[in-house]
Every structure is written in C-alpha cells, then in structure tokens.
C-alpha cells in the first residue's frame, strides 16, 4: 500500500522558514518523480515544485522560485521542501504527491496517482 505522510508544517511569521518532509512507503521511491502541491483556503490546487527520480532535475512554480528548495533522499524514502522567506500568500495545506513516471521533461506534463493527507502551513504575524 502506497503511503505518503507529510510533516513539518506550522505557524511562522513572514520572512521565516519551514522545512516540510514526506515519508514515502509501499513503492520503489527512487523510481518515480515526486512533487509538492498546495491548496490555499478557498482556492484550487497549485503545483509548487517537481523533482525527478534521481534528484538531479528540479522545477519550481514562479511564485516560489528562489525561495523554496525541493530535494529527496532515495536511501531514506524521503522528500523534502525547504521554504525560506515565507510570505502570507504561501499559507496553504501542502501535499506530497507521487508521479506516474520516473521523470518529466516539464511540470506541465506531470501527473500523479497518490498524495498524502497534507500539512498546514500558516504564514502570519
């Protein structure tokens, strides 16, 4: 059974940092691209960042580029999102997703088949 469990969310002031983690199990983690998506209150899902199966290829939404860093540890089956310089508009539930394929040439083609329950990130003073 595929399981994705996010952690690390919380309340942080604008300009602060948080590190999200996703513990994966039930599949060969290193064989699939992974991504983070988020959903702000009252809004639809927004793709945040994508990483290829080997970790060498990363892509970011313009809204987070230069502030967020996605990474993965295939030995530990863990996906991470380091979020710096957080803004109130980053407030959302963040979900870890499992890609359908090993790698993607662009984020626009990314498809996922599993996601976790999410972790809440609130940026407020």
Tab-separated table of C-alpha atoms in Angstrom:
chain	number	residue	atom	x	y	z
A	1	UNK	CA	0.000	0.000	0.000
A	2	UNK	CA	1.365	3.367	-1.045
A	3	UNK	CA	1.628	5.822	1.822
A	4	UNK	CA	2.803	9.423	1.814
A	5	UNK	CA	2.974	11.158	5.180
A	6	UNK	CA	3.787	14.860	5.341
A	7	UNK	CA	5.159	16.651	8.391
A	8	UNK	CA	6.834	19.900	9.370
A	9	UNK	CA	4.055	22.402	8.863
A	10	UNK	CA	3.133	25.060	11.383
A	11	UNK	CA	2.719	28.745	12.086
A	12	UNK	CA	5.564	31.029	11.057
A	13	UNK	CA	5.997	34.775	10.730
A	14	UNK	CA	6.538	36.408	7.348
A	15	UNK	CA	10.155	36.067	6.341
A	16	UNK	CA	10.570	32.898	8.334
A	17	UNK	CA	11.419	29.367	7.249
A	18	UNK	CA	9.930	25.900	7.466
A	19	UNK	CA	11.125	22.505	6.309
A	20	UNK	CA	8.482	20.045	5.140
A	21	UNK	CA	9.134	16.335	4.907
A	22	UNK	CA	7.277	13.493	3.232
A	23	UNK	CA	7.891	9.913	4.305
A	24	UNK	CA	7.076	7.505	1.494
A	25	UNK	CA	6.417	3.780	1.658
A	26	UNK	CA	4.768	0.993	-0.302
A	27	UNK	CA	6.554	1.612	-3.614
A	28	UNK	CA	10.062	1.915	-5.045
A	29	UNK	CA	10.602	5.558	-4.128
A	30	UNK	CA	13.676	6.105	-6.291
A	31	UNK	CA	11.809	5.060	-9.441
A	32	UNK	CA	9.323	7.920	-9.528
A	33	UNK	CA	9.283	11.669	-9.841
A	34	UNK	CA	7.766	13.439	-6.838
A	35	UNK	CA	6.152	16.786	-6.364
A	36	UNK	CA	4.693	19.181	-3.836
A	37	UNK	CA	1.351	20.828	-4.451
A	38	UNK	CA	-0.600	23.176	-2.191
A	39	UNK	CA	-4.111	24.407	-1.653
A	40	UNK	CA	-4.776	27.794	-0.140
A	41	UNK	CA	-8.063	28.485	1.679
A	42	UNK	CA	-10.884	28.752	-0.817
A	43	UNK	CA	-8.639	28.086	-3.818
A	44	UNK	CA	-7.766	25.183	-6.067
A	45	UNK	CA	-4.662	23.051	-6.087
A	46	UNK	CA	-1.454	24.793	-7.092
A	47	UNK	CA	1.629	22.913	-8.207
A	48	UNK	CA	4.710	24.069	-6.254
A	49	UNK	CA	7.748	22.006	-7.210
A	50	UNK	CA	8.820	18.847	-9.027
A	51	UNK	CA	11.870	16.628	-8.680
A	52	UNK	CA	12.984	13.816	-10.939
A	53	UNK	CA	13.522	10.276	-9.730
A	54	UNK	CA	17.283	10.727	-9.293
A	55	UNK	CA	17.025	14.145	-7.688
A	56	UNK	CA	19.105	15.913	-10.307
A	57	UNK	CA	16.215	17.644	-12.060
A	58	UNK	CA	14.097	20.188	-10.205
A	59	UNK	CA	11.420	22.644	-11.311
A	60	UNK	CA	9.580	25.365	-9.408
A	61	UNK	CA	6.493	27.475	-9.790
A	62	UNK	CA	7.357	31.114	-10.427
A	63	UNK	CA	5.650	32.051	-7.152
A	64	UNK	CA	8.233	30.113	-5.101
A	65	UNK	CA	11.319	30.165	-7.301
A	66	UNK	CA	14.384	31.332	-5.390
A	67	UNK	CA	12.712	30.792	-2.007
A	68	UNK	CA	11.848	27.073	-1.945
A	69	UNK	CA	14.145	24.102	-2.488
A	70	UNK	CA	12.946	20.589	-3.188
A	71	UNK	CA	15.169	17.593	-2.505
A	72	UNK	CA	14.944	13.864	-1.966
A	73	UNK	CA	16.853	11.105	-0.212
A	74	UNK	CA	16.191	7.876	-2.084
A	75	UNK	CA	18.031	5.840	0.547
A	76	UNK	CA	15.623	7.098	3.215
A	77	UNK	CA	12.483	7.313	1.013
A	78	UNK	CA	12.063	10.937	1.980
A	79	UNK	CA	11.019	14.034	0.047
A	80	UNK	CA	11.767	17.467	1.479
A	81	UNK	CA	10.716	21.042	0.788
A	82	UNK	CA	12.810	23.785	2.358
A	83	UNK	CA	10.804	27.003	2.418
A	84	UNK	CA	12.551	30.301	3.105
A	85	UNK	CA	11.407	33.924	3.035
A	86	UNK	CA	7.846	32.807	3.577
A	87	UNK	CA	5.001	35.149	2.656
A	88	UNK	CA	1.378	35.245	3.832
A	89	UNK	CA	0.343	34.052	0.372
A	90	UNK	CA	2.251	30.815	0.999
A	91	UNK	CA	-0.396	29.892	3.568
A	92	UNK	CA	-1.890	26.596	2.416
A	93	UNK	CA	-2.120	22.898	3.009
A	94	UNK	CA	0.916	21.304	1.376
A	95	UNK	CA	0.651	17.852	-0.173
A	96	UNK	CA	3.331	15.416	-1.250
A	97	UNK	CA	2.469	13.609	-4.488
A	98	UNK	CA	3.872	10.578	-6.292
A	99	UNK	CA	4.398	10.918	-10.034
A	100	UNK	CA	3.203	8.328	-12.500
A	101	UNK	CA	6.559	8.238	-14.307
A	102	UNK	CA	10.249	8.288	-13.484
A	103	UNK	CA	10.904	11.737	-14.905
A	104	UNK	CA	9.140	14.575	-16.692
A	105	UNK	CA	10.525	16.976	-19.258
A	106	UNK	CA	8.333	19.742	-17.904
A	107	UNK	CA	5.997	20.338	-14.998
A	108	UNK	CA	3.067	20.828	-17.359
A	109	UNK	CA	3.125	17.126	-18.143
A	110	UNK	CA	3.312	15.998	-14.532
A	111	UNK	CA	0.676	13.519	-13.438
A	112	UNK	CA	0.351	11.960	-10.030
A	113	UNK	CA	-1.529	8.973	-8.714
A	114	UNK	CA	-1.074	9.220	-4.939
A	115	UNK	CA	-0.962	12.029	-2.416
A	116	UNK	CA	-0.725	12.393	1.324
A	117	UNK	CA	-3.105	13.960	3.833
A	118	UNK	CA	-1.183	17.218	3.808
A	119	UNK	CA	0.413	19.503	6.358
A	120	UNK	CA	-0.825	23.003	7.182
A	121	UNK	CA	1.499	25.954	6.688
A	122	UNK	CA	0.333	29.300	8.039
A	123	UNK	CA	2.362	32.449	7.484
A	124	UNK	CA	1.119	35.261	9.665
A	125	UNK	CA	2.336	37.884	12.061
